[in-house]
CSV table of C-alpha atoms and ligand atoms in Angstrom, one decimal:
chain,number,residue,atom,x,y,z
A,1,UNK,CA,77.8,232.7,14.2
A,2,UNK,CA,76.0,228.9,14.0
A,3,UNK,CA,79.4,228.0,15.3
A,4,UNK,CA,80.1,230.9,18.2
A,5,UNK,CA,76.4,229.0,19.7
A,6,UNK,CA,77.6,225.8,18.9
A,7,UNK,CA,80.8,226.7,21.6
A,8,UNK,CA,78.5,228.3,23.5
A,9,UNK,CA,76.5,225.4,23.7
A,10,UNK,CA,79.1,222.7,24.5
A,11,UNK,CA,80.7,225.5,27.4
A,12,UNK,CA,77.1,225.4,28.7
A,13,UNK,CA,76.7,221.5,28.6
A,14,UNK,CA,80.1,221.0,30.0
A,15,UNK,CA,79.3,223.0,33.3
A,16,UNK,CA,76.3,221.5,33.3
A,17,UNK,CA,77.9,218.6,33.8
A,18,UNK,CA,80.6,219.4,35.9
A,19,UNK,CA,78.5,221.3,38.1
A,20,UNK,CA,77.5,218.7,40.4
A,21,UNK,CA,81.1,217.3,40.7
A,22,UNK,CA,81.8,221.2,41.7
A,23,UNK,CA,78.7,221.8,44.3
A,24,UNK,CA,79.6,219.7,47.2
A,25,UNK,CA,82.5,221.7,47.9
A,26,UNK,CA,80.2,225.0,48.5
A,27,UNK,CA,77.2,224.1,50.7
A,28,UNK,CA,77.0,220.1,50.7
A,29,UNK,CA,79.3,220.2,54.2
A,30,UNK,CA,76.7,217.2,55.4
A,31,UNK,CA,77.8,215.8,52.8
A,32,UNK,CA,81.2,214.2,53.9
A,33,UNK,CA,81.5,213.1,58.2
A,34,UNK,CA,83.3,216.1,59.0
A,35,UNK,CA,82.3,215.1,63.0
A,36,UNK,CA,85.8,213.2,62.5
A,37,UNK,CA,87.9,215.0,65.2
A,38,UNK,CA,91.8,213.8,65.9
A,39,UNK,CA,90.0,212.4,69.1
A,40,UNK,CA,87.2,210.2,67.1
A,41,UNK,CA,90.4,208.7,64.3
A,42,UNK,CA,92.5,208.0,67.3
A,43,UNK,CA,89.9,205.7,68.8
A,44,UNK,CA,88.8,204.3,65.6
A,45,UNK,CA,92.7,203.9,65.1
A,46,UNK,CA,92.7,201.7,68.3
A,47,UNK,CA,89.9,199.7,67.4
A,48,UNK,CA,91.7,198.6,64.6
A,49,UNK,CA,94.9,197.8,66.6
A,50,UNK,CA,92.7,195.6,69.3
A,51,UNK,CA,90.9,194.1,65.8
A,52,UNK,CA,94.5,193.1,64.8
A,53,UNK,CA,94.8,191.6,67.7
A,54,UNK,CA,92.1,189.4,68.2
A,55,UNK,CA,93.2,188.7,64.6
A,56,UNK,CA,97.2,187.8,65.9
A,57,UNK,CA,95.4,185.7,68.4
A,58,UNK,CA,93.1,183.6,66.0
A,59,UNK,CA,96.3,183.1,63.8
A,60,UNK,CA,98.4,181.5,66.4
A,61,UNK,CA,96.1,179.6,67.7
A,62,UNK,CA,95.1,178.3,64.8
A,63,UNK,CA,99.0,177.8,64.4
A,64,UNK,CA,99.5,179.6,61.4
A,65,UNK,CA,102.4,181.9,63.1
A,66,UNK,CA,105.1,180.6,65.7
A,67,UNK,CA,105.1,181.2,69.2
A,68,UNK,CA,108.7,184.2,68.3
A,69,UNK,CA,106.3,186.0,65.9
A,70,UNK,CA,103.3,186.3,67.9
A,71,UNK,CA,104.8,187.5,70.6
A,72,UNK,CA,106.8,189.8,69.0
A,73,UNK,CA,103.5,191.1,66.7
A,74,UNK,CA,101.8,191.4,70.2
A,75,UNK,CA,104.2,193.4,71.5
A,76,UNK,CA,104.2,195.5,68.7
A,77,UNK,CA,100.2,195.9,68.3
A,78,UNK,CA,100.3,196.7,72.3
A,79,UNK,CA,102.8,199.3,71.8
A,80,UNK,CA,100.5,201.0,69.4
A,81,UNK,CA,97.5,200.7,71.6
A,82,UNK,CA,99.6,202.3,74.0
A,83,UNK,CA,100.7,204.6,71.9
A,84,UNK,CA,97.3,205.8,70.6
A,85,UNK,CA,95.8,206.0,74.1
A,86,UNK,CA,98.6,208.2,75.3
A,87,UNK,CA,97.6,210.4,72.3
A,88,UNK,CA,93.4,210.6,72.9
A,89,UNK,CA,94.3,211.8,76.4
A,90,UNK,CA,96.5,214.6,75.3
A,91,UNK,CA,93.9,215.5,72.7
A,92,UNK,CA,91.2,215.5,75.3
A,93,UNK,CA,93.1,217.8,77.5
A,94,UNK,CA,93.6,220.1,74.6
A,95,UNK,CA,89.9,219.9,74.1
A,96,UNK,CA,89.5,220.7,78.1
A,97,UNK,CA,91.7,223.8,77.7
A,98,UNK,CA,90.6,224.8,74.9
A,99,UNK,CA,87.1,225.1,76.4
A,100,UNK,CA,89.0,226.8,79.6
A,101,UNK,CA,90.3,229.2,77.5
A,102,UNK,CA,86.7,229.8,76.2
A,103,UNK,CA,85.4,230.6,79.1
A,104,UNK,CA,88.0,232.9,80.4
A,105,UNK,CA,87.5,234.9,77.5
A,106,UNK,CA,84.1,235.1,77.3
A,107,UNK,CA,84.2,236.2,81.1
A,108,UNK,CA,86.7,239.4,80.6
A,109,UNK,CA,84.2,240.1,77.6
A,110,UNK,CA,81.5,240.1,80.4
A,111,UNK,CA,83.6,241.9,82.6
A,112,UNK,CA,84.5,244.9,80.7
A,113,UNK,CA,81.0,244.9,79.3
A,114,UNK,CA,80.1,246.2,82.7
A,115,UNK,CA,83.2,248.2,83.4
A,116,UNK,CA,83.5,250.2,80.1
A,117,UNK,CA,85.4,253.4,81.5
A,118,UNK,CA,88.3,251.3,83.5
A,119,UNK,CA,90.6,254.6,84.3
A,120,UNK,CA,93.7,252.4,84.3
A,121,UNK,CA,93.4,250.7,81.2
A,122,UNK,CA,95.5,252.7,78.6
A,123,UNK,CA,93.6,253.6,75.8
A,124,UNK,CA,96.4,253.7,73.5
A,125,UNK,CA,97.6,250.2,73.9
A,126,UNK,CA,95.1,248.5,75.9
A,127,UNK,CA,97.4,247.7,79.1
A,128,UNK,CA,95.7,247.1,82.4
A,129,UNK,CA,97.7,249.0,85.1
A,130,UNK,CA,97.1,247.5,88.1
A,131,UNK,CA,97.3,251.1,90.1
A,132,UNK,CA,95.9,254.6,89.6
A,133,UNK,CA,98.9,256.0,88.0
A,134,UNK,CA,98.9,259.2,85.1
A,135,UNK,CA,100.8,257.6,82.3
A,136,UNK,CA,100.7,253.9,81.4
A,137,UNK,CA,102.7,251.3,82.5
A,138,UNK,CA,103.4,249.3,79.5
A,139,UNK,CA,103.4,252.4,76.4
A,140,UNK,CA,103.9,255.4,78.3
A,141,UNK,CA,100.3,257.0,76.9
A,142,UNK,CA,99.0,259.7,79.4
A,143,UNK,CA,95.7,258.0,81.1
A,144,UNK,CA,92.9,260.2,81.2
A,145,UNK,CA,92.3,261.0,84.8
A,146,UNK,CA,89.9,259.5,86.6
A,147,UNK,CA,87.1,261.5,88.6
A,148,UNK,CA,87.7,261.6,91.9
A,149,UNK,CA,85.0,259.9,94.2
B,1,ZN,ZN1,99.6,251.8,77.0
């Protein structure tokens, strides 16, 4: 018995401890910068490149590298910059379509928010004929007709 609260005990002291290794995970999310998109690393990633550089500069003309390597490191750190530029702008356009896309949506939610009794939408699959027709166009469902006006 003294020994089933001794285990108890330790159990209890160990989570106890542990516990505050375990919390962050749960609602601590300020904890850690989670406002690091791919956009925000591939600019910090190119600030490091153009540090290097200034870096490769300072070297050679302090002449601690020879006029082969340098221009052959420079090349290389230019590439990268390169590189990494090419790679913000195709992550910015995938942030610009992604808020395209967005709006679209949101838009047809609108939409059908103020046309809720479309006759030509099939109900069975959800196919937008674009005419009038009895059965539907993509699954074959018979459309409820519409009232005439
Ligand atoms: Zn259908």
């Amino acid at each position: 018995m003294v020994l089933g609260v001794a285990i108890l005990l330790v159990i209890g002291m160990a989570a106890f401890v542990a516990a505050p290794l375990l919390a962050p995970e749960s609602p601590g999310e300020g904890a850690l910068p989670i406002d690091i998109t791919p956009l925000t690393d591939l600019k910090r990633r190119r600030m490091v490149v153009y540090e290097n550089l200034q870096d490769l500069d300072f070297e050679f003309k302090a002449g601690k590298i020879s006029p082969e390597d340098y221009q052959a490191l420079r090349e290389n750190h230019l590439a990268e910059a390169a590189q990494l530029m090419l790679a913000s702008q195709e992550q910015e356009e995938v942030t610009e379509n992604d808020v395209l896309i967005e709006r679209q949506v949101a838009a047809r939610r609108a939409q059908r928010k103020q046309q809720p009794h479309d006759p030509y939408t099939c109900p069975g699959c959800g196919f937008e004929n674009p005419l009038p027709v009895k059965f539907c166009g993509n699954c074959g469902t018979k459309l409820p007709q519409q009232a005439p006006k």
